[in-house]
PDB file of C-alpha atoms in Angstrom:
ATOM      1  CA  MET N   5     -39.151 129.349 148.542  1.00  0.00           C
ATOM      2  CA  ALA N   6     -38.144 131.320 145.448  1.00  0.00           C
ATOM      3  CA  ALA N   7     -40.319 129.113 143.247  1.00  0.00           C
ATOM      4  CA  LEU N   8     -43.264 129.537 145.640  1.00  0.00           C
ATOM      5  CA  LEU N   9     -42.923 133.326 145.597  1.00  0.00           C
ATOM      6  CA  MET N  10     -42.640 133.401 141.814  1.00  0.00           C
ATOM      7  CA  VAL N  11     -45.719 131.254 141.262  1.00  0.00           C
ATOM      8  CA  GLY N  12     -47.770 132.950 143.974  1.00  0.00           C
ATOM      9  CA  SER N  13     -46.605 136.517 143.327  1.00  0.00           C
ATOM     10  CA  VAL N  14     -49.834 137.341 141.484  1.00  0.00           C
ATOM     11  CA  VAL N  15     -51.685 136.829 144.765  1.00  0.00           C
ATOM     12  CA  ILE N  16     -48.941 137.540 147.318  1.00  0.00           C
ATOM     13  CA  VAL N  17     -47.908 141.011 146.075  1.00  0.00           C
ATOM     14  CA  PRO N  18     -51.446 142.528 145.994  1.00  0.00           C
ATOM     15  CA  LEU N  19     -52.257 140.899 149.348  1.00  0.00           C
ATOM     16  CA  VAL N  20     -49.141 142.306 151.025  1.00  0.00           C
ATOM     17  CA  GLY N  21     -49.889 145.713 149.520  1.00  0.00           C
ATOM     18  CA  PHE N  22     -53.459 145.650 150.811  1.00  0.00           C
ATOM     19  CA  LEU N  23     -52.390 144.595 154.314  1.00  0.00           C
ATOM     20  CA  GLY N  24     -49.724 147.301 154.355  1.00  0.00           C
ATOM     21  CA  MET N  25     -52.251 149.982 153.423  1.00  0.00           C
ATOM     22  CA  LEU N  26     -54.883 148.789 155.888  1.00  0.00           C
ATOM     23  CA  PRO N  27     -53.757 150.834 158.962  1.00  0.00           C
ATOM     24  CA  HIS N  28     -53.591 153.988 156.803  1.00  0.00           C
ATOM     25  CA  LYS N  29     -57.026 153.279 155.345  1.00  0.00           C
ATOM     26  CA  ILE N  30     -58.513 152.781 158.810  1.00  0.00           C
ATOM     27  CA  LEU N  31     -57.049 156.105 159.985  1.00  0.00           C
ATOM     28  CA  GLN N  32     -58.506 157.886 156.969  1.00  0.00           C
ATOM     29  CA  ASP N  33     -61.952 156.387 157.533  1.00  0.00           C
ATOM     30  CA  ARG N  34     -61.836 157.531 161.155  1.00  0.00           C
ATOM     31  CA  GLY N  35     -60.988 161.094 160.150  1.00  0.00           C
ATOM     32  CA  VAL N  36     -57.397 161.049 161.478  1.00  0.00           C
ATOM     33  CA  ASP N  37     -55.271 163.221 159.204  1.00  0.00           C
ATOM     34  CA  SER N  38     -51.850 162.551 160.783  1.00  0.00           C
ATOM     35  CA  THR N  39     -50.178 159.364 161.920  1.00  0.00           C
ATOM     36  CA  PRO N  40     -50.288 158.975 165.717  1.00  0.00           C
ATOM     37  CA  PRO N  41     -46.803 158.588 167.276  1.00  0.00           C
ATOM     38  CA  PRO N  42     -47.470 155.006 168.522  1.00  0.00           C
ATOM     39  CA  ILE N  43     -48.169 153.918 164.947  1.00  0.00           C
ATOM     40  CA  THR N  44     -45.120 155.827 163.686  1.00  0.00           C
ATOM     41  CA  GLY N  45     -42.842 153.841 166.013  1.00  0.00           C
ATOM     42  CA  LEU N  46     -44.541 150.569 165.142  1.00  0.00           C
ATOM     43  CA  LEU N  47     -44.336 151.367 161.435  1.00  0.00           C
ATOM     44  CA  ILE N  48     -40.564 151.927 161.578  1.00  0.00           C
ATOM     45  CA  LEU N  49     -40.076 148.694 163.524  1.00  0.00           C
ATOM     46  CA  HIS N  50     -42.357 146.912 161.054  1.00  0.00           C
ATOM     47  CA  TRP N  51     -40.345 148.154 158.065  1.00  0.00           C
ATOM     48  CA  TRP N  52     -37.020 147.064 159.534  1.00  0.00           C
ATOM     49  CA  SER N  53     -38.312 143.647 160.499  1.00  0.00           C
ATOM     50  CA  ALA N  54     -39.670 143.189 156.952  1.00  0.00           C
ATOM     51  CA  VAL N  55     -36.268 144.190 155.540  1.00  0.00           C
ATOM     52  CA  THR N  56     -34.618 141.663 157.848  1.00  0.00           C
ATOM     53  CA  VAL N  57     -36.952 138.932 156.622  1.00  0.00           C
ATOM     54  CA  THR N  58     -35.851 139.714 153.067  1.00  0.00           C
ATOM     55  CA  LEU N  59     -32.165 139.715 153.993  1.00  0.00           C
ATOM     56  CA  VAL N  60     -32.087 136.393 155.857  1.00  0.00           C
ATOM     57  CA  ALA N  61     -34.721 134.399 153.949  1.00  0.00           C
ATOM     58  CA  THR N  62     -32.822 131.298 152.796  1.00  0.00           C
ATOM     59  CA  ASP N  63     -33.352 129.340 149.633  1.00  0.00           C
ATOM     60  CA  PHE N  64     -31.213 126.650 147.998  1.00  0.00           C
ATOM     61  CA  THR N  65     -29.346 126.633 144.709  1.00  0.00           C
ATOM     62  CA  TRP N  66     -29.520 123.759 142.245  1.00  0.00           C
ATOM     63  CA  ALA N  67     -26.358 122.427 143.926  1.00  0.00           C
ATOM     64  CA  GLY N  68     -28.151 122.328 147.271  1.00  0.00           C
ATOM     65  CA  GLU N  69     -26.205 125.238 148.757  1.00  0.00           C
ATOM     66  CA  PRO N  70     -28.070 127.727 150.970  1.00  0.00           C
ATOM     67  CA  THR N  71     -28.358 131.197 149.517  1.00  0.00           C
ATOM     68  CA  SER N  72     -29.723 134.487 150.836  1.00  0.00           C
ATOM     69  CA  VAL N  73     -29.054 138.185 150.357  1.00  0.00           C
ATOM     70  CA  LEU N  74     -27.185 138.181 153.662  1.00  0.00           C
ATOM     71  CA  ARG N  75     -24.897 135.255 152.772  1.00  0.00           C
ATOM     72  CA  THR N  76     -24.318 135.875 149.066  1.00  0.00           C
ATOM     73  CA  ALA N  77     -24.638 139.604 148.358  1.00  0.00           C
ATOM     74  CA  LEU N  78     -23.478 140.976 151.718  1.00  0.00           C
ATOM     75  CA  ARG N  79     -21.045 138.057 152.321  1.00  0.00           C
ATOM     76  CA  VAL N  80     -21.914 137.696 156.005  1.00  0.00           C
ATOM     77  CA  PRO N  81     -20.506 134.354 157.293  1.00  0.00           C
ATOM     78  CA  ILE N  82     -23.607 133.207 159.145  1.00  0.00           C
ATOM     79  CA  SER N  83     -24.820 129.638 159.525  1.00  0.00           C
ATOM     80  CA  GLU N  84     -28.144 128.430 158.189  1.00  0.00           C
ATOM     81  CA  ALA N  85     -29.357 127.766 161.744  1.00  0.00           C
ATOM     82  CA  SER N  86     -28.523 131.296 162.948  1.00  0.00           C
ATOM     83  CA  ALA N  87     -30.105 132.866 159.861  1.00  0.00           C
ATOM     84  CA  HIS N  88     -33.223 130.757 160.395  1.00  0.00           C
ATOM     85  CA  ALA N  89     -33.503 131.921 164.020  1.00  0.00           C
ATOM     86  CA  ILE N  90     -33.250 135.581 162.961  1.00  0.00           C
ATOM     87  CA  PHE N  91     -35.775 134.940 160.173  1.00  0.00           C
ATOM     88  CA  VAL N  92     -38.338 133.468 162.591  1.00  0.00           C
ATOM     89  CA  VAL N  93     -37.983 136.365 165.041  1.00  0.00           C
ATOM     90  CA  ALA N  94     -38.212 138.932 162.224  1.00  0.00           C
ATOM     91  CA  VAL N  95     -41.375 137.313 160.844  1.00  0.00           C
ATOM     92  CA  ILE N  96     -42.969 137.333 164.308  1.00  0.00           C
ATOM     93  CA  VAL N  97     -42.070 141.018 164.817  1.00  0.00           C
ATOM     94  CA  THR N  98     -43.408 141.878 161.359  1.00  0.00           C
ATOM     95  CA  VAL N  99     -46.755 140.237 162.061  1.00  0.00           C
ATOM     96  CA  VAL N 100     -47.075 141.542 165.636  1.00  0.00           C
ATOM     97  CA  THR N 101     -46.228 145.141 164.697  1.00  0.00           C
ATOM     98  CA  TRP N 102     -48.743 145.044 161.846  1.00  0.00           C
ATOM     99  CA  GLY N 103     -51.436 143.764 164.224  1.00  0.00           C
ATOM    100  CA  ALA N 104     -50.551 146.453 166.770  1.00  0.00           C
ATOM    101  CA  MET N 105     -50.778 149.166 164.102  1.00  0.00           C
ATOM    102  CA  VAL N 106     -54.247 147.971 163.112  1.00  0.00           C
ATOM    103  CA  ALA N 107     -55.316 147.949 166.775  1.00  0.00           C
ATOM    104  CA  PHE N 108     -54.018 151.507 167.378  1.00  0.00           C
ATOM    105  CA  ALA N 109     -55.659 152.703 164.137  1.00  0.00           C
ATOM    106  CA  LEU N 110     -59.018 151.275 165.200  1.00  0.00           C
ATOM    107  CA  ALA N 111     -58.726 153.025 168.572  1.00  0.00           C
ATOM    108  CA  ALA N 112     -57.641 156.405 167.131  1.00  0.00           C
ATOM    109  CA  THR N 113     -60.000 159.390 166.808  1.00  0.00           C
ATOM    110  CA  PRO N 114     -59.535 162.822 165.235  1.00  0.00           C
ATOM    111  CA  VAL N 115     -59.185 164.347 168.702  1.00  0.00           C
ATOM    112  CA  SER N 116     -57.156 161.583 170.317  1.00  0.00           C
ATOM    113  CA  ALA N 117     -54.715 162.979 172.833  1.00  0.00           C
ATOM    114  CA  THR N 118     -51.124 161.863 172.330  1.00  0.00           C
ATOM    115  CA  HIS N 119     -48.720 161.709 175.227  1.00  0.00           C
ATOM    116  CA  ARG N 120     -45.252 163.166 174.850  1.00  0.00           C
ATOM    117  CA  ILE N 121     -43.781 159.784 175.756  1.00  0.00           C
ATOM    118  CA  TRP N 122     -45.107 158.268 172.508  1.00  0.00           C
ATOM    119  CA  GLY N 123     -43.175 160.813 170.455  1.00  0.00           C
ATOM    120  CA  VAL N 124     -40.007 159.993 172.383  1.00  0.00           C
ATOM    121  CA  VAL N 125     -40.598 156.260 171.833  1.00  0.00           C
ATOM    122  CA  ALA N 126     -41.066 156.832 168.109  1.00  0.00           C
ATOM    123  CA  TRP N 127     -37.725 158.631 167.863  1.00  0.00           C
ATOM    124  CA  ILE N 128     -36.018 155.912 169.873  1.00  0.00           C
ATOM    125  CA  VAL N 129     -37.345 153.305 167.461  1.00  0.00           C
ATOM    126  CA  VAL N 130     -35.976 155.284 164.493  1.00  0.00           C
ATOM    127  CA  PHE N 131     -32.434 154.614 165.737  1.00  0.00           C
ATOM    128  CA  ALA N 132     -33.001 151.422 167.733  1.00  0.00           C
ATOM    129  CA  ALA N 133     -34.610 149.366 164.950  1.00  0.00           C
ATOM    130  CA  PRO N 134     -31.601 149.313 162.567  1.00  0.00           C
ATOM    131  CA  ALA N 135     -29.262 148.876 165.546  1.00  0.00           C
ATOM    132  CA  ILE N 136     -31.234 145.796 166.633  1.00  0.00           C
ATOM    133  CA  VAL N 137     -31.043 144.325 163.112  1.00  0.00           C
ATOM    134  CA  VAL N 138     -27.276 144.887 162.897  1.00  0.00           C
ATOM    135  CA  ALA N 139     -26.774 143.467 166.401  1.00  0.00           C
ATOM    136  CA  ALA N 140     -28.861 140.378 165.589  1.00  0.00           C
ATOM    137  CA  VAL N 141     -26.905 139.678 162.407  1.00  0.00           C
ATOM    138  CA  ALA N 142     -23.567 140.314 164.147  1.00  0.00           C
ATOM    139  CA  SER N 143     -24.548 138.002 167.012  1.00  0.00           C
ATOM    140  CA  GLY N 144     -25.617 135.297 164.554  1.00  0.00           C
ATOM    141  CA  ALA N 145     -22.335 135.594 162.659  1.00  0.00           C
ATOM    142  CA  ALA N 146     -20.334 135.473 165.912  1.00  0.00           C
ATOM    143  CA  ALA N 147     -22.235 132.400 167.103  1.00  0.00           C
ATOM    144  CA  SER N 148     -21.724 130.745 163.713  1.00  0.00           C
ATOM    145  CA  ALA N 149     -17.989 131.394 163.877  1.00  0.00           C
ATOM    146  CA  GLU N 150     -17.771 129.515 167.186  1.00  0.00           C
ATOM    147  CA  GLU N 151     -19.831 126.463 166.154  1.00  0.00           C
ATOM    148  CA  GLN N 152     -17.664 123.371 166.600  1.00  0.00           C
ATOM    149  CA  ASP N 153     -17.052 120.526 164.188  1.00  0.00           C
ATOM    150  CA  ALA N 154     -16.353 116.863 164.969  1.00  0.00           C
ATOM    151  CA  ALA N 155     -12.786 117.737 166.007  1.00  0.00           C
ATOM    152  CA  GLY N 156     -13.948 120.464 168.389  1.00  0.00           C
ATOM    153  CA  ASP N 157     -12.641 123.262 166.143  1.00  0.00           C
ATOM    154  CA  SER N 158     -14.645 126.405 165.413  1.00  0.00           C
ATOM    155  CA  ARG N 159     -15.192 127.923 161.985  1.00  0.00           C
ATOM    156  CA  SER N 160     -12.799 130.730 162.876  1.00  0.00           C
ATOM    157  CA  VAL N 161     -10.063 128.249 163.769  1.00  0.00           C
ATOM    158  CA  ALA N 162     -10.590 126.290 160.555  1.00  0.00           C
ATOM    159  CA  SER N 163     -10.557 129.430 158.397  1.00  0.00           C
ATOM    160  CA  SER N 164      -7.195 130.463 159.879  1.00  0.00           C
ATOM    161  CA  ARG N 165      -5.375 127.362 158.570  1.00  0.00           C
ATOM    162  CA  THR N 166      -3.141 127.561 155.522  1.00  0.00           C
ATOM    163  CA  LEU N 167      -3.902 125.391 152.500  1.00  0.00           C
ATOM    164  CA  ASP N 168      -0.890 123.160 153.256  1.00  0.00           C
ATOM    165  CA  GLU N 169      -2.074 122.675 156.838  1.00  0.00           C
ATOM    166  CA  GLU N 170      -5.554 121.808 155.594  1.00  0.00           C
ATOM    167  CA  ARG N 171      -4.194 119.298 153.088  1.00  0.00           C
ATOM    168  CA  ALA N 172      -2.149 117.586 155.811  1.00  0.00           C
ATOM    169  CA  LEU N 173      -5.216 117.437 158.040  1.00  0.00           C
ATOM    170  CA  VAL N 174      -7.352 115.933 155.262  1.00  0.00           C
ATOM    171  CA  GLN N 175      -4.654 113.307 154.644  1.00  0.00           C
ATOM    172  CA  GLU N 176      -4.513 112.452 158.357  1.00  0.00           C
ATOM    173  CA  ARG N 177      -8.301 112.140 158.605  1.00  0.00           C
ATOM    174  CA  TYR N 178      -8.404 110.014 155.460  1.00  0.00           C
ATOM    175  CA  GLU N 179      -5.855 107.598 156.941  1.00  0.00           C
ATOM    176  CA  GLN N 180      -7.788 107.390 160.215  1.00  0.00           C
ATOM    177  CA  GLN N 181     -10.972 106.634 158.329  1.00  0.00           C
ATOM    178  CA  GLN N 182      -9.292 103.937 156.266  1.00  0.00           C
ATOM    179  CA  GLU N 183      -7.944 102.355 159.454  1.00  0.00           C
ATOM    180  CA  ARG N 184     -11.461 102.351 160.930  1.00  0.00           C
ATOM    181  CA  LEU N 185     -12.932 100.687 157.853  1.00  0.00           C
ATOM    182  CA  SER N 186      -9.987  98.305 157.626  1.00  0.00           C
ATOM    183  CA  ALA N 187     -10.983  96.756 160.951  1.00  0.00           C
ATOM    184  CA  VAL N 188     -14.541  96.268 159.664  1.00  0.00           C
ATOM    185  CA  ARG N 189     -13.340  94.692 156.414  1.00  0.00           C
ATOM    186  CA  GLN N 190     -11.116  92.294 158.333  1.00  0.00           C
ATOM    187  CA  ALA N 191     -13.971  91.345 160.677  1.00  0.00           C
ATOM    188  CA  ILE N 192     -16.346  90.567 157.816  1.00  0.00           C
ATOM    189  CA  VAL N 193     -13.987  88.720 155.485  1.00  0.00           C
ATOM    190  CA  GLY N 194     -10.217  88.564 155.163  1.00  0.00           C
ATOM    191  CA  GLY N 195     -10.021  88.508 151.360  1.00  0.00           C
ATOM    192  CA  VAL N 196      -9.096  91.290 148.960  1.00  0.00           C
ATOM    193  CA  TRP N 197     -11.502  94.160 148.279  1.00  0.00           C
ATOM    194  CA  GLN N 198     -11.890  96.448 145.259  1.00  0.00           C
ATOM    195  CA  ALA N 199     -11.733 100.117 146.209  1.00  0.00           C
ATOM    196  CA  GLN N 200     -14.544 102.486 145.269  1.00  0.00           C
ATOM    197  CA  PRO N 201     -13.955 106.175 144.473  1.00  0.00           C
ATOM    198  CA  THR N 202     -12.887 108.283 147.426  1.00  0.00           C
ATOM    199  CA  VAL N 203     -15.114 111.341 147.673  1.00  0.00           C
ATOM    200  CA  ILE N 204     -14.359 114.544 149.570  1.00  0.00           C
ATOM    201  CA  ASP N 205     -17.474 116.648 149.286  1.00  0.00           C
ATOM    202  CA  ASP N 206     -19.427 119.501 150.789  1.00  0.00           C
ATOM    203  CA  CYS N 207     -21.611 118.813 153.809  1.00  0.00           C
ATOM    204  CA  HIS N 208     -25.158 119.450 152.614  1.00  0.00           C
ATOM    205  CA  GLY N 209     -26.130 123.090 152.841  1.00  0.00           C
ATOM    206  CA  THR N 210     -22.791 124.596 153.872  1.00  0.00           C
ATOM    207  CA  ALA N 211     -21.576 126.188 150.625  1.00  0.00           C
ATOM    208  CA  GLY N 212     -18.049 124.780 150.950  1.00  0.00           C
ATOM    209  CA  GLU N 213     -17.669 125.697 154.616  1.00  0.00           C
ATOM    210  CA  CYS N 214     -17.657 122.073 155.767  1.00  0.00           C
ATOM    211  CA  TYR N 215     -16.464 118.778 154.277  1.00  0.00           C
ATOM    212  CA  ARG N 216     -16.682 115.041 154.809  1.00  0.00           C
ATOM    213  CA  ILE N 217     -14.855 112.038 153.362  1.00  0.00           C
ATOM    214  CA  THR N 218     -16.538 108.965 151.899  1.00  0.00           C
ATOM    215  CA  ILE N 219     -14.591 105.773 151.184  1.00  0.00           C
ATOM    216  CA  GLY N 220     -15.865 102.382 150.133  1.00  0.00           C
ATOM    217  CA  TYR N 221     -15.063  98.889 148.875  1.00  0.00           C
ATOM    218  CA  VAL N 222     -16.733  96.128 146.885  1.00  0.00           C
ATOM    219  CA  TYR N 223     -16.321  92.444 147.715  1.00  0.00           C
ATOM    220  CA  THR N 224     -17.538  89.484 145.685  1.00  0.00           C
ATOM    221  CA  PRO N 225     -17.589  86.269 147.719  1.00  0.00           C
ATOM    222  CA  ASP N 226     -17.804  82.733 146.335  1.00  0.00           C
ATOM    223  CA  GLY N 227     -21.327  82.344 147.732  1.00  0.00           C
ATOM    224  CA  PRO N 228     -24.148  84.505 149.097  1.00  0.00           C
ATOM    225  CA  VAL N 229     -23.369  86.636 152.124  1.00  0.00           C
ATOM    226  CA  ASP N 230     -25.163  86.134 155.439  1.00  0.00           C
ATOM    227  CA  VAL N 231     -26.497  89.629 156.203  1.00  0.00           C
ATOM    228  CA  ASP N 232     -27.526  88.640 159.735  1.00  0.00           C
ATOM    229  CA  ASP N 233     -23.967  87.475 160.400  1.00  0.00           C
ATOM    230  CA  VAL N 234     -22.673  90.863 159.196  1.00  0.00           C
ATOM    231  CA  ARG N 235     -25.060  92.569 161.630  1.00  0.00           C
ATOM    232  CA  ARG N 236     -23.642  90.526 164.490  1.00  0.00           C
ATOM    233  CA  VAL N 237     -20.072  91.292 163.443  1.00  0.00           C
ATOM    234  CA  LEU N 238     -20.753  95.030 163.351  1.00  0.00           C
ATOM    235  CA  ALA N 239     -22.592  94.982 166.688  1.00  0.00           C
ATOM    236  CA  ASP N 240     -19.711  93.070 168.308  1.00  0.00           C
ATOM    237  CA  ALA N 241     -17.289  95.673 166.904  1.00  0.00           C
ATOM    238  CA  GLY N 242     -19.190  98.446 168.707  1.00  0.00           C
ATOM    239  CA  TRP N 243     -21.255  99.806 165.812  1.00  0.00           C
ATOM    240  CA  ASP N 244     -24.756 101.046 166.593  1.00  0.00           C
ATOM    241  CA  ILE N 245     -27.054  99.356 164.083  1.00  0.00           C
ATOM    242  CA  ALA N 246     -29.959 101.467 162.837  1.00  0.00           C
ATOM    243  CA  ASP N 247     -33.019 100.583 160.831  1.00  0.00           C
ATOM    244  CA  SER N 248     -32.562 101.616 157.214  1.00  0.00           C
ATOM    245  CA  GLU N 249     -34.431 104.795 156.344  1.00  0.00           C
ATOM    246  CA  ASP N 250     -34.678 103.735 152.703  1.00  0.00           C
ATOM    247  CA  GLU N 251     -37.198 100.912 152.489  1.00  0.00           C
ATOM    248  CA  ALA N 252     -36.335 100.323 148.831  1.00  0.00           C
ATOM    249  CA  PHE N 253     -33.142  98.535 149.886  1.00  0.00           C
ATOM    250  CA  GLY N 254     -34.987  96.043 152.073  1.00  0.00           C
ATOM    251  CA  PRO N 255     -33.300  93.718 154.592  1.00  0.00           C
ATOM    252  CA  ASP N 256     -30.003  93.501 152.668  1.00  0.00           C
ATOM    253  CA  ARG N 257     -28.980  97.028 153.691  1.00  0.00           C
ATOM    254  CA  ILE N 258     -27.356  97.818 157.022  1.00  0.00           C
ATOM    255  CA  GLU N 259     -26.739 101.314 158.354  1.00  0.00           C
ATOM    256  CA  ALA N 260     -24.641 101.795 161.466  1.00  0.00           C
ATOM    257  CA  SER N 261     -22.832 104.581 163.312  1.00  0.00           C
ATOM    258  CA  ASP N 262     -20.035 104.842 165.854  1.00  0.00           C
ATOM    259  CA  GLU N 263     -19.256 107.136 168.754  1.00  0.00           C
ATOM    260  CA  ALA N 264     -17.226 109.498 166.548  1.00  0.00           C
ATOM    261  CA  GLY N 265     -20.206 110.253 164.291  1.00  0.00           C
ATOM    262  CA  ARG N 266     -19.139 108.145 161.296  1.00  0.00           C
ATOM    263  CA  THR N 267     -21.820 106.338 159.288  1.00  0.00           C
ATOM    264  CA  LEU N 268     -21.262 102.858 157.843  1.00  0.00           C
ATOM    265  CA  VAL N 269     -23.486 101.530 155.041  1.00  0.00           C
ATOM    266  CA  PHE N 270     -23.501  97.864 153.970  1.00  0.00           C
ATOM    267  CA  ASP N 271     -25.390  96.791 150.830  1.00  0.00           C
ATOM    268  CA  ALA N 272     -25.735  93.222 149.560  1.00  0.00           C
ATOM    269  CA  PHE N 273     -26.721  92.649 145.934  1.00  0.00           C
ATOM    270  CA  THR N 274     -28.443  89.812 144.116  1.00  0.00           C
ATOM    271  CA  ASN N 275     -25.243  88.810 142.281  1.00  0.00           C
ATOM    272  CA  GLY N 276     -23.628  87.952 145.633  1.00  0.00           C
ATOM    273  CA  SER N 277     -21.334  90.984 145.879  1.00  0.00           C
ATOM    274  CA  PHE N 278     -21.663  93.612 148.586  1.00  0.00           C
ATOM    275  CA  THR N 279     -20.340  97.074 149.301  1.00  0.00           C
ATOM    276  CA  LEU N 280     -19.119  98.850 152.400  1.00  0.00           C
ATOM    277  CA  GLU N 281     -19.139 102.644 152.530  1.00  0.00           C
ATOM    278  CA  LEU N 282     -17.903 104.751 155.412  1.00  0.00           C
ATOM    279  CA  HIS N 283     -19.045 108.354 155.622  1.00  0.00           C
ATOM    280  CA  SER N 284     -16.937 110.464 157.951  1.00  0.00           C
ATOM    281  CA  GLU N 285     -18.023 112.984 160.518  1.00  0.00           C
ATOM    282  CA  SER N 286     -17.847 116.590 159.255  1.00  0.00           C
ATOM    283  CA  TRP N 287     -15.218 119.305 159.697  1.00  0.00           C
ATOM    284  CA  TRP N 288     -15.161 123.048 159.061  1.00  0.00           C
ATOM    285  CA  ILE N 289     -12.957 124.403 156.294  1.00  0.00           C
ATOM    286  CA  ALA N 290     -12.436 127.762 154.607  1.00  0.00           C
ATOM    287  CA  PRO N 291     -14.423 127.812 151.319  1.00  0.00           C
ATOM    288  CA  GLU N 292     -11.309 128.705 149.295  1.00  0.00           C
ATOM    289  CA  SER N 293      -9.455 125.713 150.791  1.00  0.00           C
ATOM    290  CA  PHE N 294     -12.443 123.474 150.094  1.00  0.00           C
ATOM    291  CA  ARG N 295     -12.397 124.424 146.421  1.00  0.00           C
ATOM    292  CA  ALA N 296      -8.699 123.515 146.252  1.00  0.00           C
ATOM    293  CA  ILE N 297      -8.996 120.230 148.172  1.00  0.00           C
ATOM    294  CA  ALA N 298     -12.389 118.705 147.366  1.00  0.00           C
ATOM    295  CA  THR N 299     -11.977 115.797 144.988  1.00  0.00           C
ATOM    296  CA  GLY N 300     -15.564 115.250 143.906  1.00  0.00           C
ATOM    297  CA  GLU N 301     -14.512 111.712 143.020  1.00  0.00           C
ATOM    298  CA  GLU N 302     -10.939 110.499 143.420  1.00  0.00           C
ATOM    299  CA  LEU N 303     -10.732 107.252 141.465  1.00  0.00           C
ATOM    300  CA  PRO N 304      -8.279 104.544 142.563  1.00  0.00           C
ATOM    301  CA  PRO N 305      -6.571 102.554 139.775  1.00  0.00           C
ATOM    302  CA  PRO N 306      -9.282 100.597 137.862  1.00  0.00           C
ATOM    303  CA  GLY N 307      -9.798  97.118 139.289  1.00  0.00           C
ATOM    304  CA  GLU N 308      -7.182  97.625 142.010  1.00  0.00           C
ATOM    305  CA  LEU N 309      -7.617  95.181 144.890  1.00  0.00           C
ATOM    306  CA  TYR N 310      -6.585  95.755 148.496  1.00  0.00           C
ATOM    307  CA  ALA N 311      -6.152  93.481 151.461  1.00  0.00           C
ATOM    308  CA  PRO N 312      -8.078  94.499 154.610  1.00  0.00           C
ATOM    309  CA  ASP N 313      -4.968  96.193 156.032  1.00  0.00           C
ATOM    310  CA  ASP N 314      -4.179  98.075 152.810  1.00  0.00           C
ATOM    311  CA  TRP N 315      -5.854 100.942 150.944  1.00  0.00           C
ATOM    312  CA  PRO N 316      -5.200 103.396 148.099  1.00  0.00           C
ATOM    313  CA  GLU N 317      -3.204 106.517 148.731  1.00  0.00           C
ATOM    314  CA  LEU N 318      -5.107 109.786 148.605  1.00  0.00           C
ATOM    315  CA  GLU N 319      -3.889 111.695 145.562  1.00  0.00           C
ATOM    316  CA  PRO N 320      -3.034 115.311 146.452  1.00  0.00           C
ATOM    317  CA  ARG N 321      -4.558 118.092 144.378  1.00  0.00           C
TER     318      ARG N 321
END
């Protein structure tokens, strides 16, 4: 969005300025020398909705993290979904109030009678408009705080944990994930597997408020692997096989999920080896704890092999 605004600013800025001046220009052409109260109320509401659009408009950093004035400058802990909902409503109000102002301006005359009620409404809007914006943001932040992760915990619960408690929880979830993948490794082949890097990273677009764990192994059999047989093994083990979304991998890629929300990815390569990667469900975490815990890549000892019922220990940070 930022790039679009920068490139199109030469057109966007003059256009917005012209549209903003249009109701005033219409009133002038019709000989109206003071703003009618209905337009005054609409104008105040229009301004506040436009300010709200600016506050909640979300863009993404180079790291893929969502950023907006509300989240970064004002530090309001609001989810991307809640901010998007407020943004949509604010855009609608901005457009509707502008259209209503144009309609009232076209209907105004120099001798138009104004009812007392319109003046009262205008004053109500003066105080109600900012109150509505604050209430909308507060409601969005409150709803975001109660959004649940895969464990059924809210953001507020996760943010209340100490760093030691969070580390213990990460270790427990890592072990559970290894146990889940261990059963799959054993079902496919009982030999030893080479561990891939363990990755604890940010869920896309959460700015360190949510994390997931990715573990994986490489196996090199004596002969080519039967991908169809692997599909049957995974289906029999209760995995829900999905069609691969990446056509570049062709028929030698299998993507599957389980009831807990984990994602399993199997890739067979032309040299006969294949990989298994298990991506965990996602859990809330306080951003400061995430920065202390996230591994990026946690490498096991080079070339270390593990039996299906064994796996590398997660190195604490």
